[in-house]
CSV table of C-alpha atoms and ligand atoms in Angstrom, one decimal:
chain,number,residue,atom,x,y,z
A,1,UNK,CA,132.9,52.4,121.8
A,2,UNK,CA,130.1,54.8,121.3
A,3,UNK,CA,130.1,58.1,123.2
A,4,UNK,CA,126.6,59.2,122.3
A,5,UNK,CA,125.5,58.3,125.8
A,6,UNK,CA,128.4,60.1,127.5
A,7,UNK,CA,128.1,63.4,125.6
A,8,UNK,CA,124.7,65.0,125.5
A,9,UNK,CA,123.6,64.8,121.9
A,10,UNK,CA,122.9,68.1,120.2
A,11,UNK,CA,119.9,68.7,118.0
A,12,UNK,CA,118.1,71.8,117.0
A,13,UNK,CA,115.0,70.7,118.9
A,14,UNK,CA,116.8,69.6,122.0
A,15,UNK,CA,116.3,72.9,123.9
A,16,UNK,CA,118.7,74.7,126.2
A,17,UNK,CA,118.8,71.8,128.8
A,18,UNK,CA,120.8,69.8,126.4
A,19,UNK,CA,123.5,72.4,125.7
A,20,UNK,CA,127.0,71.0,125.7
A,21,UNK,CA,128.9,72.9,128.4
A,22,UNK,CA,132.6,73.6,127.7
A,23,UNK,CA,135.2,74.3,130.3
A,24,UNK,CA,138.2,76.0,128.7
A,25,UNK,CA,141.6,75.8,130.4
A,26,UNK,CA,144.3,78.2,129.3
A,27,UNK,CA,147.6,79.7,130.4
A,28,UNK,CA,148.3,82.4,127.9
A,29,UNK,CA,146.9,84.8,125.3
A,30,UNK,CA,143.8,82.6,124.6
A,31,UNK,CA,143.4,83.0,120.8
A,32,UNK,CA,142.0,79.5,120.5
A,33,UNK,CA,139.5,80.2,123.3
A,34,UNK,CA,138.5,83.4,121.5
A,35,UNK,CA,138.1,81.5,118.2
A,36,UNK,CA,135.8,79.0,120.0
A,37,UNK,CA,133.8,81.8,121.6
A,38,UNK,CA,133.4,83.5,118.2
A,39,UNK,CA,132.2,80.3,116.6
A,40,UNK,CA,129.5,80.0,119.2
A,41,UNK,CA,128.6,83.7,118.9
A,42,UNK,CA,128.4,83.5,115.1
A,43,UNK,CA,126.2,80.4,115.3
A,44,UNK,CA,128.7,78.0,113.8
A,45,UNK,CA,128.8,75.9,116.9
A,46,UNK,CA,125.2,75.3,117.8
A,47,UNK,CA,124.1,73.7,121.1
A,48,UNK,CA,127.4,74.6,122.7
A,49,UNK,CA,128.2,77.1,125.4
A,50,UNK,CA,131.3,78.1,127.4
A,51,UNK,CA,130.4,77.4,131.0
A,52,UNK,CA,133.7,78.5,132.5
A,53,UNK,CA,137.2,79.6,131.5
A,54,UNK,CA,139.9,78.6,134.0
A,55,UNK,CA,143.4,80.0,133.9
A,56,UNK,CA,146.3,78.7,135.9
A,57,UNK,CA,148.3,82.0,135.4
A,58,UNK,CA,146.8,85.1,136.9
A,59,UNK,CA,148.1,87.4,134.1
A,60,UNK,CA,146.9,85.2,131.2
A,61,UNK,CA,145.5,87.3,128.4
A,62,UNK,CA,142.8,84.7,127.9
A,63,UNK,CA,141.4,85.4,131.4
A,64,UNK,CA,141.2,89.1,130.7
A,65,UNK,CA,139.4,88.3,127.4
A,66,UNK,CA,136.9,86.1,129.2
A,67,UNK,CA,136.3,88.9,131.7
A,68,UNK,CA,135.7,91.4,128.9
A,69,UNK,CA,133.3,89.0,127.2
A,70,UNK,CA,131.4,88.5,130.5
A,71,UNK,CA,132.0,84.8,130.6
A,72,UNK,CA,132.4,83.0,133.9
A,73,UNK,CA,136.1,82.6,134.7
A,74,UNK,CA,138.3,81.5,137.5
A,75,UNK,CA,142.0,82.0,138.3
A,76,UNK,CA,143.4,78.9,139.9
A,77,UNK,CA,147.1,79.6,140.1
A,78,UNK,CA,149.2,76.4,139.8
A,79,UNK,CA,152.6,77.8,140.5
A,80,UNK,CA,154.1,76.2,143.7
A,81,UNK,CA,151.2,73.8,144.1
A,82,UNK,CA,151.3,70.0,143.9
A,83,UNK,CA,149.7,68.8,140.7
A,84,UNK,CA,147.1,66.6,142.4
A,85,UNK,CA,146.0,69.3,144.7
A,86,UNK,CA,145.7,71.9,142.0
A,87,UNK,CA,144.0,69.5,139.7
A,88,UNK,CA,141.5,68.7,142.4
A,89,UNK,CA,140.5,72.4,142.6
A,90,UNK,CA,140.2,72.6,138.8
A,91,UNK,CA,138.1,69.5,138.6
A,92,UNK,CA,135.8,70.9,141.4
A,93,UNK,CA,135.4,74.1,139.5
A,94,UNK,CA,134.6,72.3,136.2
A,95,UNK,CA,132.0,70.1,138.0
A,96,UNK,CA,130.5,73.1,139.8
A,97,UNK,CA,129.9,74.6,136.3
A,98,UNK,CA,128.5,71.2,135.1
A,99,UNK,CA,131.1,71.0,132.4
A,100,UNK,CA,130.6,68.2,129.8
A,101,UNK,CA,133.7,68.7,127.7
A,102,UNK,CA,137.0,70.2,128.8
A,103,UNK,CA,139.0,72.1,126.1
A,104,UNK,CA,142.7,72.7,126.7
A,105,UNK,CA,143.6,75.8,124.8
A,106,UNK,CA,147.2,76.6,125.5
A,107,UNK,CA,147.1,75.1,129.0
A,108,UNK,CA,150.7,74.7,129.8
A,109,UNK,CA,150.4,72.1,132.4
A,110,UNK,CA,150.3,68.3,132.3
A,111,UNK,CA,147.1,66.8,133.8
A,112,UNK,CA,147.2,64.2,136.6
A,113,UNK,CA,145.8,60.7,136.0
A,114,UNK,CA,143.0,61.7,138.4
A,115,UNK,CA,142.0,64.6,136.1
A,116,UNK,CA,141.9,62.4,133.0
A,117,UNK,CA,139.9,59.8,134.9
A,118,UNK,CA,137.4,62.5,136.0
A,119,UNK,CA,136.6,63.3,132.3
A,120,UNK,CA,137.2,60.1,130.4
A,121,UNK,CA,137.4,60.9,126.6
A,122,UNK,CA,135.9,64.3,127.4
A,123,UNK,CA,139.1,66.4,127.4
A,124,UNK,CA,140.3,67.9,124.1
A,125,UNK,CA,143.7,69.4,123.4
A,126,UNK,CA,145.1,71.3,120.4
A,127,UNK,CA,148.6,70.9,119.4
A,128,UNK,CA,150.4,72.9,116.7
A,129,UNK,CA,151.8,70.0,114.7
A,130,UNK,CA,150.6,67.0,112.7
A,131,UNK,CA,150.9,64.4,115.5
A,132,UNK,CA,152.5,62.1,116.0
A,133,UNK,CA,155.2,64.3,114.6
A,134,UNK,CA,156.7,66.9,116.9
A,135,UNK,CA,155.0,66.4,120.3
A,136,UNK,CA,156.0,68.7,123.2
A,137,UNK,CA,157.0,72.3,123.3
A,138,UNK,CA,157.7,74.6,120.3
A,139,UNK,CA,156.3,72.1,117.8
A,140,UNK,CA,156.2,74.7,115.0
A,141,UNK,CA,159.9,75.5,115.4
A,142,UNK,CA,160.6,71.7,115.6
A,143,UNK,CA,158.7,71.2,112.3
A,144,UNK,CA,160.4,74.2,110.6
A,145,UNK,CA,163.9,73.1,111.7
A,146,UNK,CA,163.3,69.5,110.6
A,147,UNK,CA,162.5,70.8,107.1
A,148,UNK,CA,159.0,69.3,106.7
A,149,UNK,CA,157.1,70.3,103.6
A,150,UNK,CA,153.7,70.0,105.2
A,151,UNK,CA,152.8,71.2,108.7
A,152,UNK,CA,149.6,71.7,110.6
A,153,UNK,CA,147.7,71.2,113.8
A,154,UNK,CA,145.9,68.4,115.6
A,155,UNK,CA,142.9,68.3,118.0
A,156,UNK,CA,142.9,65.2,120.0
A,157,UNK,CA,141.4,63.6,123.1
A,158,UNK,CA,143.8,63.7,126.1
A,159,UNK,CA,145.1,60.5,127.5
A,160,UNK,CA,147.9,59.9,130.0
A,161,UNK,CA,150.7,60.3,127.4
A,162,UNK,CA,151.9,63.6,126.1
A,163,UNK,CA,150.1,64.8,122.9
A,164,UNK,CA,149.0,61.2,122.3
A,165,UNK,CA,145.3,60.6,122.5
A,166,UNK,CA,142.8,59.8,119.8
A,167,UNK,CA,142.9,62.3,116.9
A,168,UNK,CA,139.6,64.1,116.2
A,169,UNK,CA,140.7,66.7,113.6
A,170,UNK,CA,143.9,67.6,111.7
A,171,UNK,CA,144.4,70.5,109.3
A,172,UNK,CA,147.5,70.6,107.1
A,173,UNK,CA,149.3,73.5,105.3
A,174,UNK,CA,152.3,73.6,103.0
A,175,UNK,CA,155.5,75.0,104.4
A,176,UNK,CA,156.4,77.8,102.0
A,177,UNK,CA,159.9,78.6,100.7
A,178,UNK,CA,159.3,82.1,102.1
A,179,UNK,CA,158.4,80.9,105.6
A,180,UNK,CA,160.4,81.3,108.7
A,181,UNK,CA,159.5,79.6,112.0
A,182,UNK,CA,157.4,82.7,113.0
A,183,UNK,CA,155.4,82.9,109.8
A,184,UNK,CA,154.8,79.2,109.8
A,185,UNK,CA,153.6,79.3,113.4
A,186,UNK,CA,151.2,82.2,112.5
A,187,UNK,CA,149.7,80.2,109.6
A,188,UNK,CA,149.4,77.1,111.7
A,189,UNK,CA,147.6,79.2,114.3
A,190,UNK,CA,145.0,80.3,111.8
A,191,UNK,CA,144.3,76.6,111.1
A,192,UNK,CA,144.0,75.9,114.8
A,193,UNK,CA,141.3,78.5,115.1
A,194,UNK,CA,139.2,76.5,112.5
A,195,UNK,CA,140.2,73.1,113.7
A,196,UNK,CA,139.2,73.4,117.3
A,197,UNK,CA,135.6,74.5,116.6
A,198,UNK,CA,135.3,71.8,114.0
A,199,UNK,CA,136.4,69.2,116.5
A,200,UNK,CA,134.1,70.5,119.2
A,201,UNK,CA,131.2,70.4,116.7
A,202,UNK,CA,132.0,66.8,115.9
A,203,UNK,CA,132.1,65.7,119.5
A,204,UNK,CA,129.0,67.7,120.3
A,205,UNK,CA,127.1,65.9,117.6
A,206,UNK,CA,127.7,62.7,119.5
A,207,UNK,CA,127.7,61.0,116.1
A,208,UNK,CA,131.0,59.2,116.4
A,209,UNK,CA,132.7,56.1,117.6
A,210,UNK,CA,136.2,55.5,118.8
A,211,UNK,CA,137.6,52.3,117.3
A,212,UNK,CA,141.0,51.7,118.8
A,213,UNK,CA,142.8,54.9,118.0
A,214,UNK,CA,140.4,55.9,115.3
A,215,UNK,CA,137.7,58.6,115.7
A,216,UNK,CA,135.1,57.6,113.2
A,217,UNK,CA,132.0,59.6,112.2
A,218,UNK,CA,128.8,57.7,112.2
A,219,UNK,CA,126.1,58.2,109.6
A,220,UNK,CA,122.9,59.7,111.0
B,301,GRF,C1,148.6,77.1,120.5
B,301,GRF,O1,149.6,77.1,119.5
B,301,GRF,C2,148.2,75.7,120.8
B,301,GRF,O2,148.3,74.8,119.7
B,301,GRF,C3,149.2,75.3,121.9
B,301,GRF,O3,149.4,76.5,122.6
B,301,GRF,C4,149.1,77.6,121.8
B,301,GRF,C5,148.1,78.4,122.5
B,301,GRF,O4,147.8,79.6,121.9
B,301,GRF,N1,148.7,74.2,122.6
B,301,GRF,P1,146.6,80.5,122.3
B,301,GRF,O5,146.8,80.8,123.8
B,301,GRF,O6,145.3,79.7,122.1
B,301,GRF,O7,146.6,81.7,121.5
């Protein structure tokens, strides 16, 4: 299945009307969001802009950072709300900002089937392990405790199963003898900051196909 038609194709001559608009969802410190924002600022992610940052936790550091950067942002607190109702508000906010691609960046909340259906193959997530190993919470600690020799991170499309959708980018690092779970998580995070922009750039190019579970780059 080709997604060129679903995602606006980026090209240097395309002009601002064909900018790919990102909606970033986060719950915490937002270092992945900031890495994406920096890639855009530095010109490494051309034809892409952050249309809105949405946080489901009022105190999220990522929201404060969005405010300081002057980016559109919204607090939609999820605590105590039914998933479908909260998701409906998030979807409405994303649509109001004409978001093309949703980027989950430490968004600690499962998405409802309605949310996933509203952005088919247009939601990315980043996970701090080499999926399918160590899905779920504290993936870095899981990997360290298991004794793997290679760890890393995965950027994947979101489907209805946890940490499961089609893989766009993976980056691997060796686990060092000197590592503890904390140092390993820090080194994985540094790879995440590269991987997310790489994945967004690949999706933004529109030059790919999804064949079964495989994300395949197409020659220009
Ligand atoms: C990252 O480790 C990411 O892989 C996971 O949540 C963490 C978010 O970190 N999904 P940050 O808020 O982007 O700094």
